[in-house]
Amino acid sequence: MQSIEKIVMIGAGNLATNLAVALHNNGLQIVQIVNRTLDNAEKLAEKVNAKFTDDYDGINDKADLYIIAVSDDSICELLGKLNLRDKLVIHTAGSIDMEVLHAFSNKYGIFYPLQTFSKNEIISFENIPVCIEANTVEYETVLFQLGEKLSNNVHKVSSEQRKILHVAAVFASNFSSYLYLIADKILSDNNMSFDLLKPLIFRTAEKIQSQATENALTGPARRNDTAVLQAHLQLLENLPEYQQIYNLISNSIVKHFHQS
Amino acid sequence: MQSIEKIVMIGAGNLATNLAVALHNNGLQIVQIVNRTLDNAEKLAEKVNAKFTDDYDGINDKADLYIIAVSDDSICELLGKLNLRDKLVIHTAGSIDMEVLHAFSNKYGIFYPLQTFSKNEIISFENIPVCIEANTVEYETVLFQLGEKLSNNVHKVSSEQRKILHVAAVFASNFSSYLYLIADKILSDNNMSFDLLKPLIFRTAEKIQSQATENALTGPARRNDTAVLQAHLQLLENLPEYQQIYNLISNSIVKHFHQS
């Protein structure tokens, strides 16, 4: 069975950066960073002691694994530029079917870490769920073992399941982040600091680590406190977009807990 | 200036329980728990070594402070049953104006801890923002000092500001909790475990402690990745309520980051 030592990372964004550093820190060799923006390729290459290029024809052909870690909407265009026919090629995107890789290689799979990443804050992969899929049992094992070098939370997940996970993650993470942004905007419009909400936000996420989602929810909509709900909608009168979001989510909470 | 030693707690819910325990643990004496359900009064009274009653006429009249810690929608009805004319009376609700207390006492104020509480999980008040308001400077100082016994994060906040804080907190905490619940439902409908999302949820809240809300957001709507957004809406076809929430929040994110 093939074992992974040398890796080419294609991409240099938030996920590519965190993944390359995690692989590097766990003894894998990142031989090359390939990225359309040379400057970003260089920045990541420095972090993991790799060579770098913005030339897709200049990709190192001696690596054991080629990781495409670019945004979901760039993958298909990018694949057309690569020549990796006999190489093990994987992507890291939440919503792209594994089989898009079929036309470009005969050895392919998925390595999807379910986490939100920032280039500027490198985090440990230790507890991050890593979702693995591959076109053969052999490559699945290879990728699973690679995952286990980084994380104690590796799972076999089909493309269909991965898409479901991704949409659930959008609700739980992206949309929560946007609600934090709305709260920030409401406070700054009224000359108050977002810092006041930070302990609450942290505790809300901490609570869900041990309590059932059905039990963790508190607040006026949970209690169906119509007087407070009306007062809040009135407070948001000058922010109609946020008022609409408040209304839709509150109604959904009331329906969930009081009308079902 | 009056100093607080003996306290009557009116209410025995999530907030009342956490606040009574915090006061008790910090050397204050909870002399009595008053609650419409005797059973809950007794449970809390045991935790803080207090007497308890469900009889509003039997309230101990020798305390230095009377804390009304019931839900926002119960306060006004409750006030009609109390006889605390010359007592220092405060409430802990996010959305109820301080002046509702004016008709019932000549010494009154607010002690609003900005946090989500559960009876079953007692947490420290150390970092919780506590918002103080009172009808005189003297009582404001008394309450501020009481707050500082529990927390290093005490603030003078007007009733108007407190209402704004409360609506922002609903977005940041209650609505996030509901998004966790939606994510849980989507996963369980597809036989996957909500545990897979816990590291992501924790990290999303952790990220916001140090990063600006404008920078922390990632995902398909942030990138205006219309192919993924469409695919997600299609995946949610059998969950029209969640689909509507997905659509509204995604559109708002796209508008915020790409059309302003």
Coordinates of C-alpha atoms in Angstrom, one line a residue:
Chain A
M1 CA 0.0 0.0 0.0
Q2 CA 1.1 3.5 -0.9
S3 CA 2.3 5.6 2.0
I4 CA 2.2 9.3 2.0
E5 CA 5.4 11.3 2.5
K6 CA 5.6 14.1 -0.1
I7 CA 2.7 16.4 -0.7
V8 CA 1.9 19.1 -3.1
M9 CA -0.6 21.7 -1.8
I10 CA -2.7 23.4 -4.4
G11 CA -4.2 26.6 -2.8
A12 CA -2.9 29.0 -0.2
G13 CA -6.1 30.2 1.5
N14 CA -7.4 29.7 5.0
L15 CA -7.9 26.0 4.8
A16 CA -4.8 25.3 2.7
T17 CA -2.7 27.2 5.1
N18 CA -4.0 25.5 8.2
L19 CA -3.8 22.0 6.6
A20 CA -0.3 22.5 5.2
V21 CA 1.0 23.6 8.6
A22 CA -0.7 20.7 10.4
L23 CA 0.8 18.2 7.9
H24 CA 4.2 19.8 8.1
N25 CA 4.0 19.8 11.9
N26 CA 3.1 16.1 11.9
G27 CA 6.1 15.0 9.9
L28 CA 4.8 15.1 6.3
Q29 CA 6.8 16.9 3.7
I30 CA 5.1 19.7 1.8
V31 CA 7.3 19.8 -1.3
Q32 CA 5.4 22.5 -3.1
I33 CA 2.7 25.2 -2.8
V34 CA 0.9 25.9 -6.0
N35 CA -1.3 29.0 -6.1
R36 CA -2.6 31.4 -8.7
T37 CA -1.3 34.3 -6.6
L38 CA 2.4 33.9 -6.2
D39 CA 2.6 36.2 -3.2
N40 CA 0.3 34.0 -1.2
A41 CA 2.0 30.8 -2.4
E42 CA 5.3 32.2 -1.1
K43 CA 3.9 33.2 2.3
L44 CA 2.6 29.7 2.9
A45 CA 5.7 28.1 1.5
E46 CA 7.8 29.9 4.0
K47 CA 5.7 28.5 6.8
V48 CA 6.2 24.9 5.8
N49 CA 9.6 25.0 4.2
A50 CA 8.3 24.2 0.7
K51 CA 9.0 25.4 -2.9
F52 CA 6.2 27.4 -4.6
T53 CA 4.9 28.3 -8.0
D54 CA 2.0 30.0 -9.8
D55 CA 2.6 27.9 -12.9
Y56 CA 0.2 24.9 -13.1
D57 CA 2.5 23.3 -15.7
G58 CA 5.4 23.5 -13.2
I59 CA 3.8 21.2 -10.6
N60 CA 6.3 18.8 -9.0
D61 CA 5.4 15.3 -10.4
K62 CA 7.2 13.3 -7.7
A63 CA 4.8 13.8 -4.8
D64 CA 2.7 11.0 -3.3
L65 CA -0.4 13.2 -2.8
Y66 CA -1.9 16.3 -4.5
I67 CA -4.3 18.3 -2.3
I68 CA -6.7 20.7 -4.0
A69 CA -7.6 23.1 -1.2
V70 CA -9.3 25.9 -3.0
S71 CA -12.8 27.3 -2.6
D72 CA -15.7 25.1 -3.9
D73 CA -16.4 27.4 -6.8
S74 CA -12.8 27.3 -8.1
I75 CA -12.2 23.5 -8.2
C76 CA -13.7 22.7 -11.6
E77 CA -11.9 25.4 -13.4
L78 CA -8.7 24.5 -11.7
L79 CA -8.9 20.8 -12.5
G80 CA -8.9 21.7 -16.2
K81 CA -5.4 23.2 -15.8
L82 CA -3.9 20.2 -13.9
N83 CA -2.2 17.2 -15.4
L84 CA -2.3 14.6 -12.6
R85 CA -3.6 11.6 -14.4
D86 CA -1.7 8.9 -12.4
K87 CA -1.4 10.8 -9.2
L88 CA -3.4 10.5 -6.0
V89 CA -5.5 13.7 -6.1
I90 CA -7.9 14.8 -3.3
H91 CA -10.0 17.9 -2.6
T92 CA -11.1 19.4 0.7
A93 CA -14.4 21.1 -0.3
G94 CA -17.7 20.5 1.6
S95 CA -20.1 20.6 -1.3
I96 CA -18.2 19.2 -4.3
D97 CA -18.9 15.5 -5.3
M98 CA -15.9 13.3 -5.2
E99 CA -16.6 12.1 -8.7
V100 CA -15.7 15.4 -10.3
L101 CA -12.1 14.1 -9.9
H102 CA -12.8 11.0 -11.9
A103 CA -12.1 12.6 -15.3
F104 CA -8.8 13.9 -14.2
S105 CA -7.2 11.0 -12.3
N106 CA -7.7 7.3 -11.6
K107 CA -6.8 7.7 -7.9
Y108 CA -8.8 10.2 -6.0
G109 CA -10.6 11.1 -2.8
I110 CA -11.7 13.6 -0.2
F111 CA -10.1 15.0 2.9
Y112 CA -12.7 17.4 4.4
P113 CA -11.9 19.0 7.8
L114 CA -15.1 20.2 9.3
Q115 CA -13.9 23.5 10.8
T116 CA -13.7 27.2 10.1
F117 CA -10.1 28.4 9.4
S118 CA -8.3 31.7 9.3
K119 CA -4.8 32.1 7.7
N120 CA -3.8 34.4 10.5
E121 CA -4.7 32.0 13.3
I122 CA -3.2 28.5 12.9
I123 CA -5.1 26.0 14.9
S124 CA -4.5 22.4 15.9
F125 CA -6.3 19.6 14.0
E126 CA -6.3 17.3 17.0
N127 CA -10.1 17.4 17.6
I128 CA -11.3 18.5 14.2
P129 CA -13.6 16.0 12.5
V130 CA -11.9 14.9 9.3
C131 CA -14.2 13.3 6.7
I132 CA -12.6 10.8 4.3
E133 CA -13.8 9.3 1.0
A134 CA -11.8 7.6 -1.8
N135 CA -12.4 5.8 -5.1
T136 CA -10.9 2.6 -3.8
V137 CA -10.7 0.9 -0.4
E138 CA -6.9 1.1 -0.7
Y139 CA -6.9 4.9 -1.1
E140 CA -9.5 5.3 1.6
T141 CA -7.2 3.5 4.0
V142 CA -4.3 5.7 2.9
L143 CA -6.3 8.8 3.5
F144 CA -7.7 7.6 6.7
Q145 CA -4.3 6.9 8.1
L146 CA -3.1 10.4 7.0
G147 CA -6.1 11.9 8.8
E148 CA -5.2 10.0 11.9
K149 CA -1.8 11.6 11.9
L150 CA -3.5 15.0 12.4
S151 CA -6.7 14.2 14.2
N152 CA -8.3 11.8 16.7
N153 CA -11.7 12.4 15.0
V154 CA -11.5 10.8 11.5
H155 CA -14.6 9.5 9.8
K156 CA -15.6 7.7 6.6
V157 CA -18.2 10.0 5.0
S158 CA -19.9 9.7 1.6
S159 CA -20.2 12.6 -0.8
E160 CA -24.0 12.7 0.0
Q161 CA -23.4 12.8 3.7
R162 CA -20.6 15.4 3.3
K163 CA -23.1 17.7 1.5
I164 CA -25.6 17.4 4.4
L165 CA -22.8 18.0 6.9
H166 CA -21.8 21.1 5.0
V167 CA -25.3 22.6 4.9
A168 CA -25.6 21.9 8.7
A169 CA -22.3 23.5 9.3
V170 CA -23.4 26.6 7.4
F171 CA -26.3 27.0 9.8
A172 CA -24.2 26.3 12.9
S173 CA -21.1 28.3 12.0
N174 CA -21.5 30.7 9.1
F175 CA -24.9 31.9 10.1
S176 CA -24.0 32.2 13.7
S177 CA -21.1 34.3 12.7
Y178 CA -23.4 36.5 10.8
L179 CA -25.7 36.9 13.8
Y180 CA -22.6 38.0 15.8
L181 CA -22.0 40.6 13.1
I182 CA -25.6 41.8 13.3
A183 CA -25.4 42.0 17.1
D184 CA -22.1 44.0 16.7
K185 CA -23.8 46.4 14.3
I186 CA -26.8 46.9 16.6
L187 CA -24.5 47.7 19.5
S188 CA -22.1 50.0 17.6
D189 CA -25.0 51.9 16.2
N190 CA -25.9 52.6 19.8
N191 CA -22.3 53.4 20.9
M192 CA -22.0 50.1 22.9
S193 CA -19.1 47.7 22.7
F194 CA -19.4 44.2 21.2
D195 CA -17.1 43.1 24.0
L196 CA -20.2 43.0 26.3
L197 CA -21.6 40.0 24.3
K198 CA -18.4 38.0 24.1
P199 CA -18.9 36.0 27.4
L200 CA -22.5 35.2 26.3
I201 CA -21.4 34.0 22.9
F202 CA -18.7 31.9 24.3
R203 CA -21.0 30.3 26.9
T204 CA -23.7 29.7 24.3
A205 CA -21.3 27.6 22.3
E206 CA -19.9 25.9 25.4
K207 CA -23.3 25.0 26.7
I208 CA -24.1 23.0 23.5
Q209 CA -21.0 20.8 24.0
S210 CA -22.8 19.1 26.9
Q211 CA -26.5 20.0 26.7
A212 CA -29.1 18.9 24.1
T213 CA -29.9 21.5 21.5
E214 CA -33.6 21.3 22.5
N215 CA -32.8 22.2 26.1
A216 CA -30.1 24.9 25.6
L217 CA -32.3 27.6 24.0
T218 CA -33.5 30.4 26.3
G219 CA -35.0 33.8 25.7
P220 CA -38.2 35.6 24.7
A221 CA -39.1 33.4 21.6
R222 CA -38.4 30.2 23.6
R223 CA -40.9 31.5 26.3
N224 CA -43.3 32.9 23.6
D225 CA -43.1 36.2 25.4
T226 CA -45.0 38.2 22.8
A227 CA -44.6 41.6 24.6
V228 CA -40.8 41.4 24.4
L229 CA -40.9 40.0 20.8
Q230 CA -43.0 43.0 19.8
A231 CA -40.8 45.5 21.6
H232 CA -37.7 44.0 19.9
L233 CA -39.3 44.3 16.4
Q234 CA -40.1 47.9 17.2
L235 CA -36.5 48.6 18.3
L236 CA -35.4 47.2 14.9
E237 CA -37.7 49.4 12.9
N238 CA -34.8 51.3 11.3
L239 CA -33.0 48.1 10.4
P240 CA -35.6 46.3 8.3
E241 CA -33.3 43.6 7.1
Y242 CA -32.4 42.6 10.6
Q243 CA -36.0 43.0 11.7
Q244 CA -37.0 40.5 9.0
I245 CA -34.4 38.0 10.2
Y246 CA -35.5 38.5 13.8
N247 CA -39.1 37.9 12.9
L248 CA -38.5 34.8 10.8
I249 CA -36.3 33.1 13.4
S250 CA -38.5 34.1 16.3
N251 CA -41.6 32.8 14.6
S252 CA -39.8 29.5 13.8
I253 CA -38.7 29.1 17.4
V254 CA -42.2 29.8 18.7
K255 CA -43.7 27.3 16.2
H256 CA -41.1 24.7 17.2
F257 CA -41.6 24.9 20.9
H258 CA -45.2 26.0 21.3
Q259 CA -47.2 24.8 18.3
S260 CA -45.9 21.3 17.5
Chain B
M1 CA -24.8 54.3 52.8
Q2 CA -26.8 51.1 53.0
S3 CA -24.8 47.9 52.6
I4 CA -26.3 44.7 51.4
E5 CA -26.1 41.6 53.6
K6 CA -29.4 39.9 53.6
I7 CA -31.2 39.2 50.4
V8 CA -34.6 37.8 49.4
M9 CA -34.7 36.1 46.0
I10 CA -38.0 36.1 44.2
G11 CA -37.9 33.5 41.5
A12 CA -36.2 30.1 41.3
G13 CA -35.6 29.7 37.6
N14 CA -32.4 29.5 35.6
L15 CA -31.2 33.1 36.3
A16 CA -32.5 33.2 39.9
T17 CA -30.7 29.9 40.7
N18 CA -27.3 31.0 39.3
L19 CA -27.5 34.4 40.8
A20 CA -28.5 33.2 44.3
V21 CA -25.7 30.6 44.3
A22 CA -23.2 33.3 43.2
L23 CA -24.3 35.7 45.9
H24 CA -24.2 32.9 48.5
N25 CA -20.8 31.8 47.4
N26 CA -19.6 35.4 47.7
G27 CA -20.6 35.9 51.3
L28 CA -24.0 37.3 50.9
Q29 CA -26.9 35.8 52.9
I30 CA -29.9 34.6 51.0
V31 CA -32.5 34.6 53.7
Q32 CA -35.5 33.5 51.6
I33 CA -36.5 32.1 48.3
V34 CA -40.0 33.1 47.2
N35 CA -41.5 31.3 44.2
R36 CA -45.0 30.4 43.0
T37 CA -43.9 26.8 42.7
L38 CA -43.0 25.6 46.2
D39 CA -41.0 22.6 44.9
N40 CA -38.6 24.8 42.9
A41 CA -38.3 27.3 45.8
E42 CA -37.2 24.4 48.0
K43 CA -34.7 23.1 45.6
L44 CA -32.9 26.5 45.3
A45 CA -33.3 27.1 49.0
E46 CA -31.3 24.0 49.8
K47 CA -28.5 25.1 47.5
V48 CA -28.1 28.4 49.4
N49 CA -29.1 27.5 52.9
A50 CA -32.2 29.7 52.8
K51 CA -35.8 29.5 54.0
F52 CA -38.5 29.3 51.2
T53 CA -42.2 30.1 50.6
D54 CA -44.8 30.3 47.9
D55 CA -46.8 32.8 49.9
Y56 CA -46.1 36.4 48.7
D57 CA -47.7 37.7 51.9
G58 CA -45.1 35.8 53.9
I59 CA -42.1 37.5 52.5
N60 CA -39.4 38.2 55.0
D61 CA -39.5 42.0 55.7
K62 CA -36.0 42.3 57.3
A63 CA -33.8 41.9 54.2
D64 CA -31.6 44.7 52.7
L65 CA -32.4 43.8 49.1
Y66 CA -35.3 42.1 47.2
I67 CA -34.3 40.6 43.8
I68 CA -37.1 39.9 41.3
A69 CA -35.5 37.3 39.1
V70 CA -38.5 36.0 37.0
S71 CA -39.1 36.1 33.3
D72 CA -39.8 39.4 31.7
D73 CA -43.5 38.6 31.1
S74 CA -44.2 37.7 34.7
I75 CA -42.7 40.8 36.4
C76 CA -45.7 43.2 36.2
E77 CA -48.2 40.6 37.4
L78 CA -45.9 39.7 40.2
L79 CA -45.3 43.3 41.3
G80 CA -49.0 43.6 42.1
K81 CA -48.7 40.8 44.7
L82 CA -45.7 42.3 46.6
N83 CA -45.7 44.8 49.4
L84 CA -42.2 46.2 49.4
R85 CA -42.9 49.9 49.6
D86 CA -39.8 51.0 51.6
K87 CA -37.5 48.2 50.5
L88 CA -34.7 48.2 47.9
V89 CA -36.2 46.3 45.0
I90 CA -34.5 45.3 41.8
H91 CA -35.2 43.2 38.8
T92 CA -32.9 41.3 36.5
A93 CA -34.9 41.4 33.2
G94 CA -33.4 42.5 29.9
S95 CA -36.4 44.2 28.4
I96 CA -38.4 45.7 31.3
D97 CA -37.9 49.4 32.0
M98 CA -36.6 50.2 35.5
E99 CA -39.5 52.6 36.0
V100 CA -42.1 49.8 36.2
L101 CA -40.8 49.5 39.8
H102 CA -41.6 53.1 40.6
A103 CA -45.2 52.5 41.6
F104 CA -44.2 49.7 44.1
S105 CA -41.2 51.1 45.9
N106 CA -39.2 54.3 46.3
K107 CA -35.8 52.5 46.2
Y108 CA -35.3 50.5 43.1
G109 CA -32.9 49.5 40.4
I110 CA -31.7 46.9 37.9
F111 CA -29.1 44.1 38.1
Y112 CA -28.9 42.5 34.7
P113 CA -26.3 39.8 34.1
L114 CA -25.8 39.4 30.3
Q115 CA -25.5 35.7 30.1
T116 CA -27.5 32.5 29.3
F117 CA -28.2 30.4 32.4
S118 CA -29.3 26.9 33.1
K119 CA -30.4 25.7 36.5
N120 CA -28.6 22.4 36.1
E121 CA -25.3 24.0 35.3
I122 CA -24.2 26.6 37.8
I123 CA -21.6 28.9 36.3
S124 CA -19.2 31.6 37.7
F125 CA -20.2 35.2 37.4
E126 CA -16.5 36.3 37.3
N127 CA -16.5 37.5 33.7
I128 CA -20.2 38.1 33.2
P129 CA -21.1 41.6 32.2
V130 CA -23.5 42.9 34.9
C131 CA -25.6 45.9 34.0
I132 CA -26.5 48.2 36.8
E133 CA -29.1 51.0 37.0
A134 CA -30.9 52.6 40.0
N135 CA -33.3 55.4 40.8
T136 CA -30.7 57.3 42.9
V137 CA -26.9 57.7 42.8
E138 CA -26.8 56.1 46.2
Y139 CA -28.6 52.9 45.2
E140 CA -26.6 52.8 42.0
T141 CA -23.4 52.7 44.1
V142 CA -24.8 50.0 46.4
L143 CA -25.8 47.8 43.4
F144 CA -22.5 48.5 41.6
Q145 CA -20.6 47.4 44.7
L146 CA -22.7 44.3 45.0
G147 CA -22.0 43.5 41.3
E148 CA -18.3 43.9 41.9
K149 CA -18.5 41.2 44.6
L150 CA -19.5 38.7 41.8
S151 CA -18.0 40.0 38.6
N152 CA -15.0 42.0 37.3
N153 CA -17.2 43.3 34.4
V154 CA -19.8 45.6 36.0
H155 CA -21.3 48.5 34.0
K156 CA -23.7 51.4 34.4
V157 CA -26.3 50.8 31.7
S158 CA -29.6 52.8 31.2
S159 CA -32.9 51.1 30.5
E160 CA -32.7 52.2 26.9
Q161 CA -29.2 50.7 26.5
R162 CA -30.2 47.5 28.3
K163 CA -33.1 47.0 25.8
I164 CA -30.6 47.4 22.9
L165 CA -28.2 45.0 24.6
H166 CA -31.0 42.5 25.0
V167 CA -32.1 42.5 21.4
A168 CA -28.4 42.1 20.3
A169 CA -28.0 39.2 22.8
V170 CA -31.1 37.5 21.3
F171 CA -29.4 37.6 17.9
A172 CA -26.0 36.5 19.2
S173 CA -27.2 33.8 21.7
N174 CA -30.8 32.7 21.4
F175 CA -30.8 32.7 17.6
S176 CA -27.4 31.0 17.4
S177 CA -28.8 28.3 19.7
Y178 CA -31.7 27.8 17.4
L179 CA -29.3 27.5 14.4
Y180 CA -27.5 24.7 16.4
L181 CA -30.9 23.1 16.8
I182 CA -31.6 23.3 13.1
A183 CA -28.2 21.8 12.3
D184 CA -28.9 19.0 14.8
K185 CA -32.2 18.3 13.1
I186 CA -30.7 18.2 9.6
L187 CA -28.0 15.8 10.8
S188 CA -30.3 13.5 12.8
D189 CA -32.7 13.4 9.8
N190 CA -29.8 11.9 7.9
N191 CA -28.5 9.6 10.7
M192 CA -25.5 11.7 11.5
S193 CA -24.4 12.9 14.9
F194 CA -24.5 16.5 16.0
D195 CA -21.2 15.7 17.8
L196 CA -19.5 16.3 14.4
L197 CA -20.4 20.0 14.6
K198 CA -19.3 20.6 18.2
P199 CA -15.7 21.5 17.5
L200 CA -16.8 23.9 14.7
I201 CA -19.4 25.6 16.9
F202 CA -16.9 26.0 19.7
R203 CA -14.2 27.4 17.4
T204 CA -16.7 29.8 15.7
A205 CA -17.5 31.4 19.1
E206 CA -13.8 31.3 20.2
K207 CA -12.7 33.1 17.0
I208 CA -15.0 36.0 17.7
Q209 CA -13.3 36.7 21.0
S210 CA -10.2 38.0 19.2
Q211 CA -11.2 38.6 15.5
A212 CA -13.5 41.4 14.2
T213 CA -17.0 40.1 13.3
E214 CA -16.5 41.4 9.7
N215 CA -13.4 39.2 9.3
A216 CA -14.5 36.0 11.1
L217 CA -17.3 35.0 8.7
T218 CA -16.4 32.3 6.0
G219 CA -18.5 30.0 3.8
P220 CA -20.4 30.0 0.6
A221 CA -22.6 33.1 1.2
R222 CA -19.5 35.1 2.3
R223 CA -17.8 34.1 -1.0
N224 CA -21.1 34.6 -3.0
D225 CA -20.7 31.0 -4.2
T226 CA -24.1 30.8 -6.0
A227 CA -23.6 27.2 -7.1
V228 CA -23.2 26.0 -3.5
L229 CA -26.0 28.3 -2.3
Q230 CA -28.4 26.8 -4.9
A231 CA -27.3 23.2 -4.1
H232 CA -28.0 23.8 -0.4
L233 CA -31.4 25.3 -1.0
Q234 CA -32.2 22.2 -3.0
L235 CA -31.0 19.9 -0.2
L236 CA -33.4 21.7 2.1
E237 CA -36.4 21.3 -0.2
N238 CA -38.2 19.0 2.3
L239 CA -37.6 21.4 5.2
P240 CA -39.2 24.6 3.8
E241 CA -39.0 26.5 7.1
Y242 CA -35.2 26.0 7.3
Q243 CA -34.9 26.6 3.6
Q244 CA -36.5 30.0 4.1
I245 CA -34.1 30.9 7.0
Y246 CA -31.2 29.7 4.9
N247 CA -32.3 31.9 2.0
L248 CA -33.0 35.0 4.0
I249 CA -29.7 34.9 6.0
S250 CA -27.6 34.0 2.9
N251 CA -29.1 36.8 0.9
S252 CA -28.4 39.2 3.7
I253 CA -24.7 38.0 3.9
V254 CA -24.3 38.4 0.1
K255 CA -25.8 41.8 0.2
H256 CA -23.6 42.9 3.2
F257 CA -20.3 41.7 1.7
H258 CA -20.8 42.0 -2.1
Q259 CA -23.4 44.7 -2.7
S260 CA -22.6 47.5 -0.3

